[in-house]
Amino acid sequence: MSSQPSIHTFLAWLKTPAQYAKGVGPKLSALLVKLSIHSFEDLLSHLPHRYLDRRELVDLAKVEPGKNRNILGKVYAAGEVRLGRSGRKAFEVVLSDGRAFVVAKWFRYHKNFWKQRFQKDKSFLLSGEVTLYRGELQMLHPEVYQLEDILDEEKILEEKLGWLPVYPSTEGIRQSTWRKVMKELLQSLAQELVETLPLKLSEVLKLPSLQESLLTLHQPQASLSNEFLLSESNPFRQRLAMEEAFYLQLGLQLKKQGRRQEDFAEALSIKTNLREKLLATLPFELTADQEKASLAINQKLGQNQAMNLLLQGDVGSGKTLVALLAALQALENQKQVALMAPTEILAEQHYQNFKKLLKPLSLSPEILTSSTPTKKRQEILAKLQEGKSLLLVGTHALTQEDVFFKNLSLVIVDEQHRFGVRQRLSLKQKGLSPHVLVMTATPIPRTLSLSLYGDLDFLTLRHLPKGRQPIQTRRMWERDRPKMLSFVKSKLEQGERAYFVFPLVEESEKLDLKAATQAFEELSKTFQGFGVGLLHGRMKSEEKESVMADFQSGKIQVLVSTTVIEVGIDVPEATVMVLEHAERFGLSQIHQLRGRVGRGHQKSYCILAAGEAKTETARERLKIMENCQDGFKIAEEDLKLRGPGDFLGTRQSGFPDFRFLNLLYHGEVLSQAREWVLKLLQEDPNLKQPGHQMLKELLRHRWQGKLALAEVG
Ligand code: ADP
Ligand code: MG
């Protein structure tokens, strides 16, 4: 047929709509779309999520309790049953092979569909854990395979296969269909395939070829073990992950390189007059991390290449001060600085803080938010344009069209993960080519930052200032609530303050609000005489501010709120943080919230009020919080429990979906990829060598339109 396969024909093949794969067609392809499968490449990347060993199908009579049992039998009886007196229902299927029984149970099911499916005497294969319950063999929510599937299969795969691959599927696509389609596709692939990783890399790292990897994972040989096949660290999965990691790093590094060449910025010469003056007024010394970060930033600002830097540091690590020191360098050069915060409360707090700190230096900041009165706003805008005002703090109101700066040279974004790329970009565009400093308190685990921010410089404040007391964190179950309330009361009596925070219920902002409002009423009674305030996202900003101000001044001592207080608020007298329904918060989020207390001299507490008796995992998660104060460790745990997209809030993260690269298991792969890419670009910075054309093509194919990745812009 065709001569030598080329990278072009291969890429074209990969992009072919799934519909044209043998055995697919329009009807099936419509179903595939539900699984985000659009092309041949998508199909090939759809790997089995388990493998059934047909040699291990057991006689029911010989079944012993344990995991991963594959049970073959006929339906003896099926139907809905009532469980005890609770009124809860379950669907039960009694499966038999004529000698013994097993009872399969589902608590969630579609009754009519289930009834129709499990007709008497039909044959099934159930797969899952078998337990002994009241003398009966029982399976809870096993996977179900209709037996015809398997029988069809026998015919098709009579060959050498001991394994039956099982694909993640959707209603209407049978396992036998998956297997047929994949088999054909893999055959056709063999004629088109071009190896997509540099040969030398595969050789040195001893990685199998693309073809071998796909064949092994889709149609494994009988000799491999199930555990091996599913392990993220088997060489075949590693090979596929490496390809993603390699092109990710290649894209990021090229982008970083491009920026280096393009982004000329005005150098802010290093002057230390203001810096030293400010430091002299502080009642404390900079931490070593702050010192280091600050000096590194001074250096970068002093160059005529735009700084693009992410400063990450745990809650309370003192990022604000580092930012202010950076700002001073610009101010000393008579250049303007803008600092953007995600909420008005936070902007106001930065403003007050800066005002106080800058007063001895005879400097004063301005603040601009959407609630700045019109007249004041006009004044500020005029001063900005004339370059009379040098330091402007605010919310996204800073990005409004009529805000003009005379010479904006440094843009600072606080809690950057709260902003979308566009907002950050539009602030940056207010200057010619300003330096950019973004800060985040959500510590990003190393594997993630390598892949996400591989094109950025980043600095970390790893340690908290000395003398911080650890925040005592305890889980609390419902029955101990009265005790907790009287504990809080005793703290209020000493003039301390407490937060009660309610989680965000994703589906309904209204529900949240209801929970918080109700609790507000109850707590107002409980803490009569201490002043109780309510804060939530739907309040007008003046209302919010006045509540915050009252809390800051001590007029109210208890603040009931939704998660709007998550970022940055600094009230030193607050010593108790009660998180209601703590099991619903992400771990990093709990850590952030917990960071709102422990800011003063008194001992502080975080109480994790978990509603109902919870699952083992929920308990485990909360236990991590009791024992660990290190935001980075917590973030790692959180990442493990939730996965990267969720961890970062996929929507705004612009994080590419990886098919094979798993940031939890492939840290090593990522750093290897990075090393190879750096070496490669050193030899051939623009991929001009003929042998590297292919890499360019593949890079374009992989990341077309997606490389806004970590654009902090
Ligand atoms: P975050 O990194 O969470 O933004 P902040 O910048 O708000 O933390 O700092 C938290 C608190 O720590 C502030 O009250 C700040 O004044 C104080 N702080 C900052 N640096 C130091 C230091 N080197 N020693 C003691 N306290 C510090
Ligand atoms: Mg902060």
XYZ file of C-alpha atoms and ligand atoms in Angstrom:
741
model
C 0.000 0.000 0.000
C 1.787 3.099 1.184
C 5.539 3.356 1.158
C 7.507 4.408 4.232
C 5.125 5.827 6.838
C 5.882 9.466 7.523
C 5.129 11.600 10.526
C 2.566 13.500 8.461
C 0.566 10.481 7.468
C 0.821 9.156 10.980
C -0.523 12.360 12.487
C -3.296 12.425 9.927
C -4.135 8.867 10.857
C -4.241 9.715 14.545
C -6.601 12.587 13.852
C -9.020 10.494 11.809
C -12.521 10.687 13.312
C -13.317 7.653 15.449
C -16.353 6.999 13.336
C -14.126 5.655 10.557
C -12.497 3.017 12.701
C -13.488 -0.468 11.638
C -16.519 -1.572 13.621
C -17.474 1.896 14.844
C -19.745 3.877 12.509
C -21.967 6.855 13.298
C -24.132 5.257 15.980
C -21.295 4.015 18.105
C -19.242 7.131 17.566
C -22.073 9.170 19.051
C -21.729 7.097 22.210
C -17.963 7.410 22.183
C -18.275 11.158 22.351
C -19.667 10.704 25.848
C -16.280 9.350 26.793
C -14.543 12.230 25.003
C -13.384 9.909 22.266
C -13.312 11.712 18.945
C -10.350 10.397 17.001
C -8.281 7.294 16.400
C -5.793 8.677 18.848
C -8.455 9.058 21.517
C -9.484 5.479 20.946
C -5.969 4.140 21.259
C -5.465 6.128 24.426
C -8.527 4.587 25.976
C -6.813 1.870 27.957
C -8.479 -0.990 29.816
C -9.023 -0.207 33.477
C -8.790 -3.820 34.448
C -8.025 -7.206 33.098
C -10.045 -10.292 33.815
C -8.225 -13.550 33.987
C -10.394 -16.171 32.432
C -8.351 -18.854 34.047
C -9.542 -17.592 37.373
C -13.250 -18.002 36.939
C -14.206 -20.057 39.930
C -16.774 -22.641 40.801
C -19.201 -21.021 43.170
C -18.869 -23.911 45.568
C -15.171 -23.217 45.854
C -15.344 -19.483 46.274
C -13.683 -18.056 49.328
C -14.155 -14.542 50.630
C -11.644 -12.044 49.324
C -11.001 -9.364 46.741
C -11.002 -9.653 42.953
C -13.243 -12.664 42.654
C -14.780 -13.486 39.294
C -17.953 -15.447 39.739
C -19.960 -17.216 37.113
C -23.559 -18.230 37.628
C -27.215 -18.011 36.704
C -29.822 -15.773 38.215
C -31.817 -17.736 40.764
C -33.829 -14.821 42.091
C -33.696 -11.052 41.780
C -35.623 -8.125 43.198
C -35.825 -5.219 45.546
C -35.636 -5.920 49.265
C -36.162 -3.875 52.375
C -33.294 -3.639 54.801
C -34.244 -3.995 58.443
C -36.512 -1.423 59.973
C -34.741 1.559 58.479
C -36.892 1.483 55.379
C -33.809 1.558 53.185
C -33.964 -0.564 50.109
C -31.505 -2.585 48.130
C -31.567 -4.624 44.982
C -30.547 -8.226 45.468
C -29.528 -10.781 42.913
C -29.051 -14.369 44.008
C -26.678 -16.079 41.642
C -26.236 -19.827 41.624
C -24.374 -22.491 39.745
C -26.636 -25.250 40.969
C -24.476 -26.087 43.949
C -23.988 -22.855 45.869
C -25.288 -19.296 46.053
C -23.876 -15.854 46.178
C -25.944 -12.764 46.967
C -25.073 -9.566 45.127
C -26.427 -6.323 46.542
C -26.746 -2.780 45.247
C -27.845 0.230 47.215
C -27.915 2.453 44.207
C -29.622 1.111 41.150
C -32.114 1.802 38.458
C -34.944 -0.468 39.495
C -36.628 -1.124 36.184
C -33.415 -1.515 34.289
C -32.018 -3.848 36.932
C -35.160 -5.971 36.958
C -35.113 -6.360 33.250
C -31.463 -7.147 33.235
C -31.372 -9.870 35.862
C -34.015 -12.194 34.496
C -34.193 -15.655 35.932
C -31.704 -18.141 34.483
C -29.668 -15.563 32.644
C -25.942 -16.036 33.039
C -23.629 -13.437 34.510
C -20.109 -12.879 35.548
C -19.775 -10.826 38.712
C -16.471 -9.340 39.646
C -15.468 -7.764 42.943
C -14.980 -8.485 46.603
C -16.702 -11.458 48.180
C -17.491 -11.324 51.890
C -19.128 -13.692 54.283
C -22.225 -12.032 55.745
C -24.449 -13.946 58.127
C -23.234 -17.207 56.676
C -23.884 -16.182 53.090
C -21.428 -15.248 50.397
C -22.139 -11.664 49.531
C -20.926 -9.118 47.000
C -21.610 -5.405 47.339
C -21.830 -3.424 44.119
C -19.848 -5.914 42.013
C -19.087 -5.243 38.383
C -21.439 -7.083 36.104
C -20.743 -8.728 32.795
C -23.437 -10.450 30.864
C -22.282 -13.807 29.898
C -22.938 -13.589 26.183
C -20.170 -11.085 26.189
C -17.728 -13.614 27.370
C -18.952 -16.274 25.012
C -18.639 -13.991 21.981
C -15.283 -13.275 23.263
C -14.185 -16.854 23.289
C -14.657 -16.917 19.586
C -12.851 -13.724 18.815
C -9.977 -14.077 21.137
C -9.446 -17.761 20.952
C -5.829 -16.953 20.342
C -3.231 -16.776 23.020
C -4.921 -14.293 25.319
C -5.386 -15.274 28.884
C -6.519 -11.781 29.752
C -9.783 -10.176 28.896
C -9.249 -6.426 28.860
C -12.125 -4.512 30.400
C -12.596 -0.963 29.149
C -14.161 1.949 30.962
C -17.443 2.131 29.116
C -20.746 3.819 28.888
C -24.234 2.461 28.562
C -24.731 0.890 25.179
C -21.174 -0.167 24.460
C -20.396 -3.749 25.252
C -17.032 -5.007 26.277
C -16.981 -7.304 23.269
C -17.400 -4.263 21.026
C -14.475 -2.499 22.641
C -12.288 -5.508 22.137
C -13.245 -5.930 18.507
C -12.694 -2.285 17.681
C -9.362 -2.102 19.453
C -8.098 -5.221 17.801
C -8.773 -3.850 14.335
C -7.374 -0.474 15.205
C -4.145 -1.875 16.566
C -3.686 -3.840 13.366
C -4.147 -0.792 11.238
C -1.823 1.188 13.504
C 1.001 -1.199 12.763
C 1.129 0.076 9.172
C 1.132 3.755 10.034
C 3.157 3.988 13.153
C 6.177 6.210 13.601
C 8.080 6.226 16.865
C 7.339 9.504 18.590
C 10.084 9.814 21.189
C 13.719 10.537 20.350
C 15.417 7.178 19.899
C 18.283 8.035 22.144
C 15.989 8.884 25.012
C 14.164 5.563 24.726
C 17.440 3.748 24.517
C 19.059 5.336 27.511
C 15.968 5.139 29.682
C 15.214 1.648 28.394
C 11.679 2.489 27.419
C 9.678 0.208 25.133
C 8.422 1.531 21.807
C 5.053 3.171 21.342
C 3.754 0.168 19.489
C 4.883 -2.324 22.074
C 3.386 -0.232 24.839
C -0.006 0.053 23.220
C -0.117 -3.598 22.252
C 0.842 -4.748 25.710
C -1.692 -2.593 27.488
C -4.561 -3.366 25.133
C -3.821 -7.035 24.567
C -1.517 -8.292 27.255
C 0.209 -11.608 27.119
C -0.928 -14.214 29.554
C 2.387 -14.206 31.373
C 2.037 -10.695 32.788
C 0.358 -10.159 36.121
C -2.726 -8.064 36.653
C -0.933 -5.973 39.213
C 1.897 -5.260 36.800
C -0.460 -4.291 34.017
C -2.295 -1.800 36.163
C 0.757 -0.363 37.844
C 1.509 3.217 36.848
C 5.158 2.400 37.010
C 5.285 -0.461 34.534
C 7.531 0.453 31.615
C 4.655 0.528 29.139
C 2.648 3.087 31.044
C 5.830 4.974 31.777
C 6.581 5.091 28.080
C 3.206 6.670 27.350
C 3.565 9.063 30.265
C 7.038 10.007 29.075
C 5.687 11.089 25.733
C 3.257 13.459 27.377
C 5.859 14.717 29.816
C 8.412 15.208 27.068
C 6.202 17.312 24.825
C 4.830 19.225 27.772
C 8.316 20.180 28.857
C 9.378 20.912 25.313
C 6.457 23.282 24.888
C 7.022 24.986 28.211
C 10.743 25.414 27.718
C 10.329 26.809 24.221
C 7.803 29.227 25.559
C 10.066 30.303 28.364
C 12.898 30.738 25.895
C 10.701 32.789 23.623
C 9.757 35.046 26.447
C 13.362 35.535 27.363
C 14.048 36.773 23.866
C 11.003 38.966 23.559
C 10.132 40.412 26.903
C 12.369 43.351 27.383
C 11.413 45.396 30.369
C 12.736 48.462 31.979
C 15.376 47.629 34.560
C 14.643 49.017 38.014
C 18.016 49.823 39.439
C 18.691 48.355 42.832
C 18.428 51.026 45.474
C 18.159 50.085 49.098
C 17.367 53.303 50.837
C 13.633 52.733 51.271
C 14.138 49.076 51.914
C 16.479 49.666 54.794
C 14.274 52.352 56.243
C 11.294 50.045 56.189
C 13.136 47.116 57.679
C 14.363 49.344 60.488
C 10.790 50.126 61.507
C 9.682 46.496 61.702
C 9.424 44.870 65.115
C 10.845 41.657 63.665
C 13.550 40.411 61.339
C 12.896 38.965 57.922
C 12.912 35.192 57.894
C 15.766 33.624 55.967
C 13.332 32.622 53.236
C 11.927 36.126 52.973
C 15.400 37.574 52.780
C 16.438 35.178 50.075
C 13.283 35.617 48.028
C 13.393 39.357 48.361
C 17.004 39.615 47.229
C 16.331 37.328 44.284
C 13.450 39.571 43.288
C 15.614 42.692 43.627
C 18.077 41.129 41.206
C 15.415 40.201 38.697
C 13.804 43.627 38.795
C 17.228 45.092 38.151
C 17.441 43.416 34.765
C 15.946 44.606 31.549
C 14.088 41.406 31.016
C 10.600 41.141 32.389
C 10.412 39.208 35.611
C 7.706 36.580 35.639
C 7.766 35.061 39.042
C 5.553 32.946 41.215
C 6.068 33.373 44.933
C 4.511 30.534 46.837
C 4.430 30.271 50.567
C 2.318 28.701 53.196
C -0.376 30.694 54.905
C 1.264 33.227 57.182
C 4.722 32.837 55.705
C 4.885 36.574 55.096
C 4.488 36.987 51.355
C 2.970 40.427 51.674
C 6.134 41.878 53.070
C 8.202 40.377 50.279
C 5.801 41.966 47.825
C 6.077 45.322 49.519
C 9.859 45.189 49.424
C 9.650 44.498 45.700
C 7.307 47.441 45.337
C 9.762 49.714 47.139
C 12.370 49.107 44.484
C 9.965 50.424 41.863
C 8.869 53.334 44.026
C 12.443 54.323 44.628
C 12.863 54.503 40.862
C 9.744 56.672 40.648
C 7.851 53.930 38.867
C 4.329 52.728 39.508
C 3.191 49.503 41.117
C -0.225 47.840 41.097
C -1.246 45.127 43.517
C -4.406 43.200 42.793
C -6.192 41.079 45.423
C -9.164 38.787 44.844
C -11.566 40.344 47.352
C -12.356 43.777 48.562
C -11.757 42.792 52.149
C -8.300 41.643 51.305
C -7.498 44.675 49.193
C -8.604 46.906 52.036
C -6.430 45.003 54.456
C -3.359 45.329 52.235
C -4.091 48.991 51.837
C -4.316 49.641 55.577
C -1.224 47.584 56.188
C 0.809 49.400 53.528
C -0.421 52.761 54.694
C 0.851 52.054 58.173
C 4.184 50.659 57.017
C 4.849 53.364 54.448
C 3.984 56.317 56.618
C 7.440 56.587 58.165
C 8.818 56.661 54.610
C 6.490 59.523 53.701
C 4.812 57.435 51.063
C 1.139 56.609 50.754
C -0.741 54.014 48.748
C -4.131 54.405 47.092
C -6.953 51.933 46.898
C -9.350 51.328 44.038
C -12.251 48.893 44.167
C -15.684 48.750 42.624
C -17.076 50.494 45.680
C -14.725 53.476 45.567
C -17.010 56.549 45.324
C -17.059 58.155 41.893
C -15.454 61.398 42.927
C -12.630 59.708 44.766
C -12.208 57.401 41.806
C -11.784 60.310 39.382
C -9.156 61.801 41.644
C -7.209 58.576 41.814
C -7.425 57.981 38.067
C -6.054 61.457 37.427
C -3.195 60.977 39.834
C -2.330 57.658 38.246
C -2.240 59.110 34.795
C 0.013 61.922 35.879
C 2.260 59.515 37.703
C 1.635 61.256 41.001
C 0.351 58.138 42.655
C 2.849 55.335 42.688
C 1.359 52.455 44.622
C -2.150 51.330 43.854
C -3.875 48.503 45.665
C -7.213 47.111 44.545
C -9.441 44.372 43.273
C -10.141 43.438 39.669
C -11.472 46.989 39.443
C -7.867 47.819 38.567
C -8.374 46.206 35.185
C -11.237 48.480 34.147
C -10.808 50.234 30.850
C -10.459 53.786 32.105
C -7.604 52.981 34.464
C -4.382 54.330 32.961
C -0.947 54.376 34.474
C 1.862 56.672 33.505
C 4.613 54.139 34.001
C 3.448 50.896 35.510
C 6.549 48.820 36.005
C 5.533 46.147 38.482
C 2.331 44.164 38.720
C 1.659 42.076 41.818
C -1.174 39.578 41.976
C -2.073 38.201 45.375
C -3.715 34.789 45.681
C -3.209 34.340 41.988
C -5.173 31.088 41.775
C -8.291 33.121 42.414
C -7.918 34.993 39.169
C -8.435 33.879 35.625
C -5.692 34.229 33.063
C -7.536 37.032 31.370
C -7.782 39.203 34.460
C -4.104 38.868 35.168
C -3.282 39.603 31.578
C -5.439 42.688 31.419
C -3.696 44.161 34.428
C -0.332 43.463 32.883
C -1.392 45.261 29.737
C -1.790 48.468 31.691
C 1.970 48.805 31.493
C 4.380 48.643 28.592
C 6.063 45.476 29.709
C 5.935 45.413 33.478
C 7.566 42.919 35.769
C 5.093 40.456 37.211
C 5.014 38.904 40.645
C 2.227 36.492 41.465
C 1.686 35.014 44.883
C -0.171 31.997 46.088
C -0.779 30.443 49.465
C -2.009 27.201 48.016
C 1.274 25.419 48.077
C 1.711 23.579 44.845
C 3.422 20.228 45.175
C 6.685 19.913 43.342
C 5.499 17.508 40.688
C 2.715 19.878 39.833
C 4.770 23.018 39.782
C 7.305 21.355 37.536
C 4.683 20.533 34.986
C 2.473 23.539 35.399
C 5.029 26.207 35.928
C 7.969 24.635 34.178
C 8.192 27.798 32.116
C 8.119 30.140 35.082
C 10.512 31.068 37.748
C 9.277 30.346 41.158
C 10.382 31.029 44.693
C 9.123 29.445 47.844
C 8.828 30.663 51.400
C 9.206 27.345 53.087
C 9.304 28.342 56.737
C 7.053 30.457 58.888
C 8.381 33.333 60.965
C 9.785 32.259 64.307
C 7.621 32.086 67.370
C 4.434 31.060 65.629
C 2.494 28.692 67.793
C 1.117 25.651 66.083
C -2.633 25.778 65.827
C -4.156 23.040 67.863
C -6.462 21.129 65.566
C -9.104 18.681 66.736
C -11.880 16.735 65.140
C -15.198 16.987 66.893
C -18.259 14.820 66.481
C -21.790 16.024 66.839
C -22.316 14.771 70.411
C -19.518 17.029 71.670
C -21.066 20.157 70.284
C -22.238 21.602 73.629
C -18.725 21.187 75.000
C -17.291 22.965 71.996
C -19.710 25.863 72.299
C -18.878 26.418 75.943
C -15.176 26.276 75.081
C -15.661 28.980 72.491
C -17.605 31.017 74.999
C -14.748 30.866 77.482
C -12.448 32.275 74.810
C -14.865 35.065 73.954
C -14.991 36.001 77.585
C -11.270 36.643 77.426
C -11.821 39.029 74.544
C -10.745 36.611 71.834
C -12.637 36.067 68.606
C -13.999 33.096 66.725
C -14.882 32.151 63.151
C -17.590 29.649 62.228
C -17.190 28.697 58.586
C -19.546 26.759 56.340
C -18.439 24.879 53.242
C -19.441 25.703 49.739
C -22.022 23.254 48.498
C -21.185 23.188 44.848
C -24.590 22.637 43.403
C -26.257 25.384 45.262
C -25.021 28.644 46.530
C -28.460 29.117 48.022
C -28.134 26.060 50.227
C -24.873 27.301 51.646
C -26.386 30.525 52.419
C -29.258 28.852 54.138
C -26.950 26.775 56.316
C -24.904 29.811 57.250
C -27.928 32.006 57.884
C -29.595 29.416 60.060
C -26.452 28.863 62.065
C -26.079 32.589 62.394
C -29.446 32.795 64.083
C -28.677 29.932 66.420
C -25.220 31.150 67.297
C -26.561 34.648 67.899
C -28.629 33.151 70.695
C -25.837 30.976 72.040
C -23.387 33.854 72.144
C -25.761 36.567 73.162
C -23.899 39.604 74.406
C -20.720 38.945 72.429
C -21.863 40.224 69.070
C -22.303 37.804 66.187
C -21.949 38.801 62.549
C -22.699 37.121 59.240
C -20.552 37.300 56.130
C -21.310 35.734 52.777
C -20.573 36.154 49.106
C -23.917 37.662 48.192
C -23.708 40.654 50.464
C -22.961 44.051 49.009
C -19.377 45.023 49.453
C -20.155 47.856 51.871
C -22.054 45.431 54.054
C -19.183 42.986 53.966
C -16.711 45.630 54.820
C -18.658 46.930 57.721
C -19.003 43.411 59.162
C -15.290 42.819 58.754
C -14.505 46.146 60.324
C -16.705 45.276 63.294
C -14.933 41.974 63.658
C -11.564 43.623 63.416
C -12.444 46.199 66.042
C -14.051 43.636 68.334
C -17.543 45.041 68.153
C -18.553 41.595 67.097
C -16.585 38.635 68.387
C -18.086 35.819 66.388
C -18.060 35.774 62.622
C -20.292 33.254 60.892
C -19.363 32.961 57.272
C -19.207 30.979 54.077
C -15.770 30.381 52.625
C -15.417 33.997 51.511
C -12.948 34.565 54.331
C -10.668 31.906 52.952
C -7.978 34.174 51.678
C -5.669 36.424 53.523
C -7.729 37.974 56.320
C -5.563 38.975 59.246
C -7.223 39.529 62.622
C -4.696 38.738 65.361
C -7.314 38.506 68.130
C -9.105 35.655 66.378
C -8.072 32.430 68.078
C -10.791 29.920 67.272
C -11.753 28.582 63.869
C -14.694 26.217 63.765
C -15.183 24.483 60.438
C -18.691 23.139 60.118
C -19.092 20.001 57.998
C -15.342 19.842 57.899
C -15.478 16.651 55.885
C -16.662 18.637 52.903
C -13.632 20.870 52.703
C -10.525 20.091 50.734
C -7.484 19.621 52.924
C -5.624 22.569 51.503
C -8.694 24.651 51.975
C -8.893 23.665 55.623
C -5.279 24.603 55.953
C -5.924 27.988 54.400
C -8.844 28.639 56.655
C -6.951 27.483 59.686
C -4.332 30.044 58.807
C -6.835 32.772 59.688
C -6.153 32.085 63.363
C -2.857 31.833 65.183
C -1.827 35.286 64.059
C -1.472 36.830 67.470
C 0.205 35.804 70.713
C -2.529 33.631 72.205
C -2.852 29.957 71.612
C -5.201 29.217 68.750
C -7.532 26.399 67.895
C -9.087 24.879 64.836
C -12.102 22.683 65.427
C -13.159 20.360 62.667
C -16.825 19.763 63.274
C -17.715 16.723 61.217
C -21.421 16.239 60.907
C -22.503 12.637 60.752
C -20.356 9.659 61.613
C -18.232 9.492 58.537
C -16.465 6.962 56.415
C -13.000 5.747 57.189
C -11.458 7.960 54.507
C -13.196 11.037 55.827
C -11.804 10.299 59.268
C -8.358 9.683 57.861
C -8.384 12.933 55.980
C -9.324 14.953 58.999
C -6.723 13.130 61.025
C -4.052 14.362 58.652
C -5.133 17.871 59.580
C -4.797 17.156 63.285
C -1.252 16.017 62.938
C 0.208 18.143 60.215
C 0.845 21.874 60.026
C 2.933 21.858 56.895
C 0.974 23.222 53.972
C 3.173 21.471 51.433
C 2.694 18.056 52.961
C -1.005 18.682 53.215
C -1.107 19.729 49.606
C 0.621 16.498 48.581
C -1.944 14.501 50.514
C -4.737 16.533 49.060
C -3.412 15.983 45.582
C -3.299 12.245 46.205
C -6.869 12.226 47.377
C -8.314 14.482 44.749
C -6.199 14.429 41.609
C -4.646 17.442 39.927
C -7.561 18.884 37.985
C -9.748 19.048 41.033
C -6.903 20.183 43.235
C -6.242 23.221 41.131
C -9.816 23.939 40.262
C -9.634 22.796 36.673
C -11.697 25.577 35.300
C -9.218 28.318 35.888
C -6.042 26.344 35.994
C -5.825 25.799 32.249
C -4.266 22.532 33.239
C -3.991 20.150 30.325
C -5.682 16.821 30.713
C -3.099 14.156 30.655
C -4.063 10.734 29.521
C -1.187 8.800 30.920
C 0.904 11.174 32.918
C -0.062 10.830 36.531
C 1.548 13.494 38.616
C 1.442 11.347 41.703
C 3.417 8.503 40.259
C 5.403 10.016 37.455
C 7.436 12.659 39.236
C 10.570 10.911 38.089
C 9.348 10.745 34.499
C 8.664 14.462 34.604
C 12.097 15.403 35.795
C 13.733 13.065 33.304
C 11.690 14.630 30.534
C 12.762 18.057 31.694
C 16.416 17.087 31.712
C 16.257 15.685 28.199
C 14.452 18.696 26.892
C 16.941 21.111 28.408
C 19.795 19.129 26.899
C 18.095 19.020 23.536
C 17.433 22.758 23.469
C 20.980 23.479 24.454
C 22.160 21.660 21.331
C 19.487 23.005 19.048
C 17.630 25.933 20.648
C 15.140 26.425 17.840
C 14.822 22.835 16.716
C 16.375 23.698 13.380
C 18.232 20.449 12.765
C 16.530 18.241 10.187
C 16.299 15.385 12.649
C 14.230 17.587 14.955
C 11.522 18.578 12.495
C 9.486 15.650 13.638
C 9.556 16.862 17.223
C 8.206 20.171 16.096
C 5.344 18.537 14.231
C 4.482 16.406 17.199
C 4.694 19.327 19.572
C 2.239 21.241 17.466
C -0.049 18.254 17.336
C 0.008 17.686 21.104
C -0.358 21.162 22.418
C -2.005 23.168 19.732
C -3.977 25.885 21.424
C -3.295 24.452 24.848
C -0.075 26.101 25.740
C -1.656 28.884 27.654
C -0.831 26.433 30.421
C 0.739 28.529 33.076
C 0.382 31.885 31.455
C 0.584 34.276 34.348
C 1.009 36.976 31.807
P 0.772 35.369 53.815
O 2.033 34.784 53.294
O -0.204 34.326 54.224
O 0.192 36.404 52.894
P 1.172 37.620 55.514
O 2.036 38.334 54.565
O -0.228 38.074 55.642
O 1.180 36.076 55.174
O 1.896 37.602 56.925
C 1.277 37.067 58.064
C 1.660 37.823 59.287
O 3.038 37.615 59.581
C 1.492 39.317 59.149
O 0.856 39.778 60.309
C 2.904 39.845 59.032
O 3.037 41.121 59.587
C 3.686 38.848 59.837
N 5.091 38.708 59.416
C 5.571 38.810 58.169
N 6.900 38.577 58.161
C 7.256 38.325 59.427
C 8.518 38.034 60.083
N 9.658 37.945 59.381
N 8.497 37.818 61.420
C 7.340 37.899 62.109
N 6.152 38.185 61.571
C 6.096 38.391 60.253
Mg -1.443 36.890 51.905
